[in-house]
Amino acid sequence: MGHPHADKAHEFRKARRGIDRWASDYEKAARALGLAKDRNQLRGGDVLYWPYIARDGNAYGHTAVYVGEVNGVPCVLENSDARAASRLAAGATQPLGADTFVYVTPLKAFGLPSLVITPTLKIQAAERTPVAPPAPEPAPGGRVMLSLPGKRWQDVTGARVVAERPQIVVVNATKKDGDVWISVQ
């Protein structure tokens, strides 16, 4: 047995009596497996899908991996047999050389994808925002207490705290004794 996503895409390929799996088969499989996510939560490594109907009438679709910003521009990594000149005119580069069909292409060249997925259910679970740990009872003194992911509460009154990566910060301020409790998730 292979990867659940590939296995499910194979089922959709068989149902349409196709020879090869298409991006549209993978898109249907991702939806069926619950891997879809909100486009506003796009992260590097997410897989993006766009509907595409070819001249022959087949709904192949297009797939690309979101790589994040390259020189300040949101980009995808794609394998495409599109004419290189059209991709390059859209701002794409060929990181593996001009004789390949691999492109790093600005996302704006495609518009919004029809679907964004997290590659696996395990990654999807890891991306979910954890519930903030309950704040312990404040002690007198007007402290600033900080809880980082996986760590206990610590007193950071007067300290400078710098985030290593963008975080969601939940601030719970108590009125009791002037303590402020900050949970970083």
mmCIF file with all atom_site columns, C-alpha atoms in Angstrom:
data_model
loop_
_atom_site.group_PDB
_atom_site.id
_atom_site.type_symbol
_atom_site.label_atom_id
_atom_site.label_alt_id
_atom_site.label_comp_id
_atom_site.label_asym_id
_atom_site.label_entity_id
_atom_site.label_seq_id
_atom_site.pdbx_PDB_ins_code
_atom_site.Cartn_x
_atom_site.Cartn_y
_atom_site.Cartn_z
_atom_site.occupancy
_atom_site.B_iso_or_equiv
_atom_site.pdbx_formal_charge
_atom_site.auth_seq_id
_atom_site.auth_comp_id
_atom_site.auth_asym_id
_atom_site.auth_atom_id
_atom_site.pdbx_PDB_model_num
ATOM 1   C CA . MET A 1 1   ? 0.000   0.000  0.000   1.00 0.00 ? 1   MET A CA 1
ATOM 2   C CA . GLY A 1 2   ? 1.315   3.437  -0.894  1.00 0.00 ? 2   GLY A CA 1
ATOM 3   C CA . HIS A 1 3   ? 0.538   6.890  0.384   1.00 0.00 ? 3   HIS A CA 1
ATOM 4   C CA . PRO A 1 4   ? -3.167  7.429  1.293   1.00 0.00 ? 4   PRO A CA 1
ATOM 5   C CA . HIS A 1 5   ? -3.445  10.450 -1.020  1.00 0.00 ? 5   HIS A CA 1
ATOM 6   C CA . ALA A 1 6   ? -1.933  8.586  -3.990  1.00 0.00 ? 6   ALA A CA 1
ATOM 7   C CA . ASP A 1 7   ? -4.077  5.524  -3.258  1.00 0.00 ? 7   ASP A CA 1
ATOM 8   C CA . LYS A 1 8   ? -7.259  7.612  -3.190  1.00 0.00 ? 8   LYS A CA 1
ATOM 9   C CA . ALA A 1 9   ? -6.227  9.420  -6.415  1.00 0.00 ? 9   ALA A CA 1
ATOM 10  C CA . HIS A 1 10  ? -5.724  5.976  -7.978  1.00 0.00 ? 10  HIS A CA 1
ATOM 11  C CA . GLU A 1 11  ? -9.352  5.118  -7.060  1.00 0.00 ? 11  GLU A CA 1
ATOM 12  C CA . PHE A 1 12  ? -10.568 8.270  -8.848  1.00 0.00 ? 12  PHE A CA 1
ATOM 13  C CA . ARG A 1 13  ? -8.384  7.407  -11.858 1.00 0.00 ? 13  ARG A CA 1
ATOM 14  C CA . LYS A 1 14  ? -9.932  3.941  -12.028 1.00 0.00 ? 14  LYS A CA 1
ATOM 15  C CA . ALA A 1 15  ? -13.457 5.367  -11.657 1.00 0.00 ? 15  ALA A CA 1
ATOM 16  C CA . ARG A 1 16  ? -12.992 7.548  -14.765 1.00 0.00 ? 16  ARG A CA 1
ATOM 17  C CA . ARG A 1 17  ? -11.279 4.589  -16.528 1.00 0.00 ? 17  ARG A CA 1
ATOM 18  C CA . GLY A 1 18  ? -8.100  6.572  -17.105 1.00 0.00 ? 18  GLY A CA 1
ATOM 19  C CA . ILE A 1 19  ? -4.625  5.286  -17.762 1.00 0.00 ? 19  ILE A CA 1
ATOM 20  C CA . ASP A 1 20  ? -2.716  7.962  -15.808 1.00 0.00 ? 20  ASP A CA 1
ATOM 21  C CA . ARG A 1 21  ? -3.560  9.855  -12.618 1.00 0.00 ? 21  ARG A CA 1
ATOM 22  C CA . TRP A 1 22  ? -4.277  13.498 -13.303 1.00 0.00 ? 22  TRP A CA 1
ATOM 23  C CA . ALA A 1 23  ? -3.987  16.499 -11.000 1.00 0.00 ? 23  ALA A CA 1
ATOM 24  C CA . SER A 1 24  ? -7.795  16.513 -10.894 1.00 0.00 ? 24  SER A CA 1
ATOM 25  C CA . ASP A 1 25  ? -7.700  12.965 -9.427  1.00 0.00 ? 25  ASP A CA 1
ATOM 26  C CA . TYR A 1 26  ? -5.352  14.179 -6.697  1.00 0.00 ? 26  TYR A CA 1
ATOM 27  C CA . GLU A 1 27  ? -7.583  17.199 -6.065  1.00 0.00 ? 27  GLU A CA 1
ATOM 28  C CA . LYS A 1 28  ? -10.638 14.952 -5.583  1.00 0.00 ? 28  LYS A CA 1
ATOM 29  C CA . ALA A 1 29  ? -8.587  12.655 -3.345  1.00 0.00 ? 29  ALA A CA 1
ATOM 30  C CA . ALA A 1 30  ? -7.423  15.579 -1.179  1.00 0.00 ? 30  ALA A CA 1
ATOM 31  C CA . ARG A 1 31  ? -11.017 16.732 -0.706  1.00 0.00 ? 31  ARG A CA 1
ATOM 32  C CA . ALA A 1 32  ? -12.151 13.195 0.129   1.00 0.00 ? 32  ALA A CA 1
ATOM 33  C CA . LEU A 1 33  ? -9.368  12.795 2.706   1.00 0.00 ? 33  LEU A CA 1
ATOM 34  C CA . GLY A 1 34  ? -10.151 16.120 4.410   1.00 0.00 ? 34  GLY A CA 1
ATOM 35  C CA . LEU A 1 35  ? -6.802  17.719 3.560   1.00 0.00 ? 35  LEU A CA 1
ATOM 36  C CA . ALA A 1 36  ? -8.328  20.972 2.272   1.00 0.00 ? 36  ALA A CA 1
ATOM 37  C CA . LYS A 1 37  ? -7.506  24.155 4.145   1.00 0.00 ? 37  LYS A CA 1
ATOM 38  C CA . ASP A 1 38  ? -8.346  27.845 3.994   1.00 0.00 ? 38  ASP A CA 1
ATOM 39  C CA . ARG A 1 39  ? -6.354  29.741 1.339   1.00 0.00 ? 39  ARG A CA 1
ATOM 40  C CA . ASN A 1 40  ? -5.571  32.411 3.921   1.00 0.00 ? 40  ASN A CA 1
ATOM 41  C CA . GLN A 1 41  ? -3.566  29.841 5.918   1.00 0.00 ? 41  GLN A CA 1
ATOM 42  C CA . LEU A 1 42  ? -1.142  29.142 3.065   1.00 0.00 ? 42  LEU A CA 1
ATOM 43  C CA . ARG A 1 43  ? 2.265   27.855 4.207   1.00 0.00 ? 43  ARG A CA 1
ATOM 44  C CA . GLY A 1 44  ? 5.378   26.680 2.420   1.00 0.00 ? 44  GLY A CA 1
ATOM 45  C CA . GLY A 1 45  ? 4.974   23.051 1.359   1.00 0.00 ? 45  GLY A CA 1
ATOM 46  C CA . ASP A 1 46  ? 1.207   23.277 0.802   1.00 0.00 ? 46  ASP A CA 1
ATOM 47  C CA . VAL A 1 47  ? -0.056  21.785 -2.441  1.00 0.00 ? 47  VAL A CA 1
ATOM 48  C CA . LEU A 1 48  ? -2.193  23.994 -4.699  1.00 0.00 ? 48  LEU A CA 1
ATOM 49  C CA . TYR A 1 49  ? -4.669  22.894 -7.376  1.00 0.00 ? 49  TYR A CA 1
ATOM 50  C CA . TRP A 1 50  ? -6.215  24.731 -10.316 1.00 0.00 ? 50  TRP A CA 1
ATOM 51  C CA . PRO A 1 51  ? -8.860  23.353 -12.661 1.00 0.00 ? 51  PRO A CA 1
ATOM 52  C CA . TYR A 1 52  ? -7.650  22.994 -16.221 1.00 0.00 ? 52  TYR A CA 1
ATOM 53  C CA . ILE A 1 53  ? -9.539  21.681 -19.225 1.00 0.00 ? 53  ILE A CA 1
ATOM 54  C CA . ALA A 1 54  ? -7.340  20.912 -22.211 1.00 0.00 ? 54  ALA A CA 1
ATOM 55  C CA . ARG A 1 55  ? -8.233  21.345 -25.871 1.00 0.00 ? 55  ARG A CA 1
ATOM 56  C CA . ASP A 1 56  ? -9.028  17.637 -25.984 1.00 0.00 ? 56  ASP A CA 1
ATOM 57  C CA . GLY A 1 57  ? -11.785 18.220 -23.381 1.00 0.00 ? 57  GLY A CA 1
ATOM 58  C CA . ASN A 1 58  ? -10.059 16.375 -20.537 1.00 0.00 ? 58  ASN A CA 1
ATOM 59  C CA . ALA A 1 59  ? -10.058 17.960 -17.068 1.00 0.00 ? 59  ALA A CA 1
ATOM 60  C CA . TYR A 1 60  ? -6.416  17.340 -16.214 1.00 0.00 ? 60  TYR A CA 1
ATOM 61  C CA . GLY A 1 61  ? -5.954  20.146 -13.696 1.00 0.00 ? 61  GLY A CA 1
ATOM 62  C CA . HIS A 1 62  ? -2.674  21.676 -12.553 1.00 0.00 ? 62  HIS A CA 1
ATOM 63  C CA . THR A 1 63  ? -0.740  21.132 -9.329  1.00 0.00 ? 63  THR A CA 1
ATOM 64  C CA . ALA A 1 64  ? 2.079   23.146 -7.777  1.00 0.00 ? 64  ALA A CA 1
ATOM 65  C CA . VAL A 1 65  ? 3.790   23.349 -4.393  1.00 0.00 ? 65  VAL A CA 1
ATOM 66  C CA . TYR A 1 66  ? 3.766   26.685 -2.584  1.00 0.00 ? 66  TYR A CA 1
ATOM 67  C CA . VAL A 1 67  ? 7.359   27.639 -1.730  1.00 0.00 ? 67  VAL A CA 1
ATOM 68  C CA . GLY A 1 68  ? 6.651   30.939 -0.013  1.00 0.00 ? 68  GLY A CA 1
ATOM 69  C CA . GLU A 1 69  ? 8.189   34.240 -1.024  1.00 0.00 ? 69  GLU A CA 1
ATOM 70  C CA . VAL A 1 70  ? 11.113  34.400 -3.403  1.00 0.00 ? 70  VAL A CA 1
ATOM 71  C CA . ASN A 1 71  ? 12.593  37.918 -3.509  1.00 0.00 ? 71  ASN A CA 1
ATOM 72  C CA . GLY A 1 72  ? 9.408   39.170 -1.849  1.00 0.00 ? 72  GLY A CA 1
ATOM 73  C CA . VAL A 1 73  ? 7.072   37.483 -4.368  1.00 0.00 ? 73  VAL A CA 1
ATOM 74  C CA . PRO A 1 74  ? 4.809   34.528 -3.409  1.00 0.00 ? 74  PRO A CA 1
ATOM 75  C CA . CYS A 1 75  ? 5.863   31.624 -5.667  1.00 0.00 ? 75  CYS A CA 1
ATOM 76  C CA . VAL A 1 76  ? 5.095   28.014 -6.499  1.00 0.00 ? 76  VAL A CA 1
ATOM 77  C CA . LEU A 1 77  ? 7.305   25.166 -7.660  1.00 0.00 ? 77  LEU A CA 1
ATOM 78  C CA . GLU A 1 78  ? 5.813   23.420 -10.651 1.00 0.00 ? 78  GLU A CA 1
ATOM 79  C CA . ASN A 1 79  ? 6.569   20.858 -13.310 1.00 0.00 ? 79  ASN A CA 1
ATOM 80  C CA . SER A 1 80  ? 4.945   22.009 -16.538 1.00 0.00 ? 80  SER A CA 1
ATOM 81  C CA . ASP A 1 81  ? 5.198   21.238 -20.211 1.00 0.00 ? 81  ASP A CA 1
ATOM 82  C CA . ALA A 1 82  ? 3.963   24.761 -20.980 1.00 0.00 ? 82  ALA A CA 1
ATOM 83  C CA . ARG A 1 83  ? 6.111   26.732 -23.380 1.00 0.00 ? 83  ARG A CA 1
ATOM 84  C CA . ALA A 1 84  ? 9.151   27.997 -21.496 1.00 0.00 ? 84  ALA A CA 1
ATOM 85  C CA . ALA A 1 85  ? 8.812   31.420 -23.117 1.00 0.00 ? 85  ALA A CA 1
ATOM 86  C CA . SER A 1 86  ? 5.322   31.890 -21.646 1.00 0.00 ? 86  SER A CA 1
ATOM 87  C CA . ARG A 1 87  ? 6.444   30.804 -18.173 1.00 0.00 ? 87  ARG A CA 1
ATOM 88  C CA . LEU A 1 88  ? 9.513   33.044 -18.281 1.00 0.00 ? 88  LEU A CA 1
ATOM 89  C CA . ALA A 1 89  ? 7.377   35.971 -19.491 1.00 0.00 ? 89  ALA A CA 1
ATOM 90  C CA . ALA A 1 90  ? 5.186   35.436 -16.389 1.00 0.00 ? 90  ALA A CA 1
ATOM 91  C CA . GLY A 1 91  ? 8.285   35.886 -14.190 1.00 0.00 ? 91  GLY A CA 1
ATOM 92  C CA . ALA A 1 92  ? 9.196   32.211 -13.704 1.00 0.00 ? 92  ALA A CA 1
ATOM 93  C CA . THR A 1 93  ? 12.736  30.910 -13.360 1.00 0.00 ? 93  THR A CA 1
ATOM 94  C CA . GLN A 1 94  ? 14.119  27.466 -14.138 1.00 0.00 ? 94  GLN A CA 1
ATOM 95  C CA . PRO A 1 95  ? 16.178  26.572 -11.061 1.00 0.00 ? 95  PRO A CA 1
ATOM 96  C CA . LEU A 1 96  ? 17.375  23.269 -12.522 1.00 0.00 ? 96  LEU A CA 1
ATOM 97  C CA . GLY A 1 97  ? 18.363  24.733 -15.900 1.00 0.00 ? 97  GLY A CA 1
ATOM 98  C CA . ALA A 1 98  ? 16.805  25.766 -19.191 1.00 0.00 ? 98  ALA A CA 1
ATOM 99  C CA . ASP A 1 99  ? 16.507  22.182 -20.440 1.00 0.00 ? 99  ASP A CA 1
ATOM 100 C CA . THR A 1 100 ? 14.044  21.209 -17.683 1.00 0.00 ? 100 THR A CA 1
ATOM 101 C CA . PHE A 1 101 ? 10.316  21.663 -17.208 1.00 0.00 ? 101 PHE A CA 1
ATOM 102 C CA . VAL A 1 102 ? 10.721  22.688 -13.563 1.00 0.00 ? 102 VAL A CA 1
ATOM 103 C CA . TYR A 1 103 ? 9.786   26.287 -12.762 1.00 0.00 ? 103 TYR A CA 1
ATOM 104 C CA . VAL A 1 104 ? 9.595   28.592 -9.775  1.00 0.00 ? 104 VAL A CA 1
ATOM 105 C CA . THR A 1 105 ? 6.648   30.707 -10.862 1.00 0.00 ? 105 THR A CA 1
ATOM 106 C CA . PRO A 1 106 ? 4.988   33.710 -9.223  1.00 0.00 ? 106 PRO A CA 1
ATOM 107 C CA . LEU A 1 107 ? 1.651   32.680 -7.748  1.00 0.00 ? 107 LEU A CA 1
ATOM 108 C CA . LYS A 1 108 ? -0.030  35.655 -9.431  1.00 0.00 ? 108 LYS A CA 1
ATOM 109 C CA . ALA A 1 109 ? 0.572   33.965 -12.810 1.00 0.00 ? 109 ALA A CA 1
ATOM 110 C CA . PHE A 1 110 ? -2.169  31.470 -11.904 1.00 0.00 ? 110 PHE A CA 1
ATOM 111 C CA . GLY A 1 111 ? -4.575  33.407 -9.718  1.00 0.00 ? 111 GLY A CA 1
ATOM 112 C CA . LEU A 1 112 ? -6.150  31.823 -6.664  1.00 0.00 ? 112 LEU A CA 1
ATOM 113 C CA . PRO A 1 113 ? -6.080  28.043 -6.614  1.00 0.00 ? 113 PRO A CA 1
ATOM 114 C CA . SER A 1 114 ? -9.352  26.112 -6.438  1.00 0.00 ? 114 SER A CA 1
ATOM 115 C CA . LEU A 1 115 ? -7.944  24.111 -3.536  1.00 0.00 ? 115 LEU A CA 1
ATOM 116 C CA . VAL A 1 116 ? -5.100  24.363 -1.016  1.00 0.00 ? 116 VAL A CA 1
ATOM 117 C CA . ILE A 1 117 ? -4.158  21.252 0.929   1.00 0.00 ? 117 ILE A CA 1
ATOM 118 C CA . THR A 1 118 ? -1.813  20.334 3.710   1.00 0.00 ? 118 THR A CA 1
ATOM 119 C CA . PRO A 1 119 ? 0.289   17.465 2.291   1.00 0.00 ? 119 PRO A CA 1
ATOM 120 C CA . THR A 1 120 ? -0.603  14.978 5.057   1.00 0.00 ? 120 THR A CA 1
ATOM 121 C CA . LEU A 1 121 ? -3.033  14.619 7.937   1.00 0.00 ? 121 LEU A CA 1
ATOM 122 C CA . LYS A 1 122 ? -0.041  14.509 10.323  1.00 0.00 ? 122 LYS A CA 1
ATOM 123 C CA . ILE A 1 123 ? 1.164   17.935 9.121   1.00 0.00 ? 123 ILE A CA 1
ATOM 124 C CA . GLN A 1 124 ? -2.414  19.219 9.257   1.00 0.00 ? 124 GLN A CA 1
ATOM 125 C CA . ALA A 1 125 ? -2.685  18.185 12.914  1.00 0.00 ? 125 ALA A CA 1
ATOM 126 C CA . ALA A 1 126 ? 0.669   19.842 13.718  1.00 0.00 ? 126 ALA A CA 1
ATOM 127 C CA . GLU A 1 127 ? -0.487  23.112 12.105  1.00 0.00 ? 127 GLU A CA 1
ATOM 128 C CA . ARG A 1 128 ? -3.621  23.367 14.207  1.00 0.00 ? 128 ARG A CA 1
ATOM 129 C CA . THR A 1 129 ? -3.425  26.069 16.825  1.00 0.00 ? 129 THR A CA 1
ATOM 130 C CA . PRO A 1 130 ? -3.022  24.412 20.222  1.00 0.00 ? 130 PRO A CA 1
ATOM 131 C CA . VAL A 1 131 ? -5.249  25.459 23.083  1.00 0.00 ? 131 VAL A CA 1
ATOM 132 C CA . ALA A 1 132 ? -3.496  27.852 25.446  1.00 0.00 ? 132 ALA A CA 1
ATOM 133 C CA . PRO A 1 133 ? -2.570  26.240 28.758  1.00 0.00 ? 133 PRO A CA 1
ATOM 134 C CA . PRO A 1 134 ? -4.610  27.513 31.663  1.00 0.00 ? 134 PRO A CA 1
ATOM 135 C CA . ALA A 1 135 ? -2.919  30.320 33.546  1.00 0.00 ? 135 ALA A CA 1
ATOM 136 C CA . PRO A 1 136 ? -1.951  29.432 37.098  1.00 0.00 ? 136 PRO A CA 1
ATOM 137 C CA . GLU A 1 137 ? -3.255  31.582 39.930  1.00 0.00 ? 137 GLU A CA 1
ATOM 138 C CA . PRO A 1 138 ? -1.363  34.883 39.911  1.00 0.00 ? 138 PRO A CA 1
ATOM 139 C CA . ALA A 1 139 ? 0.866   35.788 42.795  1.00 0.00 ? 139 ALA A CA 1
ATOM 140 C CA . PRO A 1 140 ? 1.078   39.354 44.102  1.00 0.00 ? 140 PRO A CA 1
ATOM 141 C CA . GLY A 1 141 ? 3.544   41.686 42.455  1.00 0.00 ? 141 GLY A CA 1
ATOM 142 C CA . GLY A 1 142 ? 2.481   42.801 38.976  1.00 0.00 ? 142 GLY A CA 1
ATOM 143 C CA . ARG A 1 143 ? 4.606   40.338 36.975  1.00 0.00 ? 143 ARG A CA 1
ATOM 144 C CA . VAL A 1 144 ? 4.604   39.513 33.256  1.00 0.00 ? 144 VAL A CA 1
ATOM 145 C CA . MET A 1 145 ? 4.339   35.737 32.880  1.00 0.00 ? 145 MET A CA 1
ATOM 146 C CA . LEU A 1 146 ? 5.087   34.027 29.555  1.00 0.00 ? 146 LEU A CA 1
ATOM 147 C CA . SER A 1 147 ? 4.262   30.522 28.342  1.00 0.00 ? 147 SER A CA 1
ATOM 148 C CA . LEU A 1 148 ? 6.038   29.336 25.176  1.00 0.00 ? 148 LEU A CA 1
ATOM 149 C CA . PRO A 1 149 ? 4.917   26.190 23.302  1.00 0.00 ? 149 PRO A CA 1
ATOM 150 C CA . GLY A 1 150 ? 5.806   23.112 25.344  1.00 0.00 ? 150 GLY A CA 1
ATOM 151 C CA . LYS A 1 151 ? 7.296   25.117 28.234  1.00 0.00 ? 151 LYS A CA 1
ATOM 152 C CA . ARG A 1 152 ? 6.115   26.132 31.679  1.00 0.00 ? 152 ARG A CA 1
ATOM 153 C CA . TRP A 1 153 ? 5.127   29.649 32.687  1.00 0.00 ? 153 TRP A CA 1
ATOM 154 C CA . GLN A 1 154 ? 8.110   31.903 33.379  1.00 0.00 ? 154 GLN A CA 1
ATOM 155 C CA . ASP A 1 155 ? 8.422   35.414 34.794  1.00 0.00 ? 155 ASP A CA 1
ATOM 156 C CA . VAL A 1 156 ? 9.767   37.735 32.061  1.00 0.00 ? 156 VAL A CA 1
ATOM 157 C CA . THR A 1 157 ? 9.094   41.020 33.833  1.00 0.00 ? 157 THR A CA 1
ATOM 158 C CA . GLY A 1 158 ? 11.518  43.613 32.431  1.00 0.00 ? 158 GLY A CA 1
ATOM 159 C CA . ALA A 1 159 ? 13.004  41.126 29.921  1.00 0.00 ? 159 ALA A CA 1
ATOM 160 C CA . ARG A 1 160 ? 13.082  41.531 26.145  1.00 0.00 ? 160 ARG A CA 1
ATOM 161 C CA . VAL A 1 161 ? 11.456  38.570 24.396  1.00 0.00 ? 161 VAL A CA 1
ATOM 162 C CA . VAL A 1 162 ? 12.029  38.102 20.648  1.00 0.00 ? 162 VAL A CA 1
ATOM 163 C CA . ALA A 1 163 ? 9.969   35.614 18.612  1.00 0.00 ? 163 ALA A CA 1
ATOM 164 C CA . GLU A 1 164 ? 12.015  33.272 16.419  1.00 0.00 ? 164 GLU A CA 1
ATOM 165 C CA . ARG A 1 165 ? 9.127   32.914 13.960  1.00 0.00 ? 165 ARG A CA 1
ATOM 166 C CA . PRO A 1 166 ? 5.678   34.467 13.550  1.00 0.00 ? 166 PRO A CA 1
ATOM 167 C CA . GLN A 1 167 ? 3.473   33.386 16.417  1.00 0.00 ? 167 GLN A CA 1
ATOM 168 C CA . ILE A 1 168 ? -0.120  33.641 17.446  1.00 0.00 ? 168 ILE A CA 1
ATOM 169 C CA . VAL A 1 169 ? -0.177  35.484 20.755  1.00 0.00 ? 169 VAL A CA 1
ATOM 170 C CA . VAL A 1 170 ? -3.073  35.200 23.166  1.00 0.00 ? 170 VAL A CA 1
ATOM 171 C CA . VAL A 1 171 ? -2.975  37.771 25.973  1.00 0.00 ? 171 VAL A CA 1
ATOM 172 C CA . ASN A 1 172 ? -4.945  37.044 29.098  1.00 0.00 ? 172 ASN A CA 1
ATOM 173 C CA . ALA A 1 173 ? -4.689  40.001 31.478  1.00 0.00 ? 173 ALA A CA 1
ATOM 174 C CA . THR A 1 174 ? -5.862  39.482 35.016  1.00 0.00 ? 174 THR A CA 1
ATOM 175 C CA . LYS A 1 175 ? -7.093  42.178 37.332  1.00 0.00 ? 175 LYS A CA 1
ATOM 176 C CA . LYS A 1 176 ? -5.865  40.327 40.363  1.00 0.00 ? 176 LYS A CA 1
ATOM 177 C CA . ASP A 1 177 ? -2.621  41.849 41.637  1.00 0.00 ? 177 ASP A CA 1
ATOM 178 C CA . GLY A 1 178 ? -1.840  43.390 38.214  1.00 0.00 ? 178 GLY A CA 1
ATOM 179 C CA . ASP A 1 179 ? -0.223  40.293 36.662  1.00 0.00 ? 179 ASP A CA 1
ATOM 180 C CA . VAL A 1 180 ? -0.302  39.856 32.889  1.00 0.00 ? 180 VAL A CA 1
ATOM 181 C CA . TRP A 1 181 ? -0.263  36.325 31.476  1.00 0.00 ? 181 TRP A CA 1
ATOM 182 C CA . ILE A 1 182 ? 0.865   35.814 27.834  1.00 0.00 ? 182 ILE A CA 1
ATOM 183 C CA . SER A 1 183 ? 0.558   32.463 26.107  1.00 0.00 ? 183 SER A CA 1
ATOM 184 C CA . VAL A 1 184 ? 2.511   32.113 22.855  1.00 0.00 ? 184 VAL A CA 1
ATOM 185 C CA . GLN A 1 185 ? 1.295   29.338 20.583  1.00 0.00 ? 185 GLN A CA 1
#
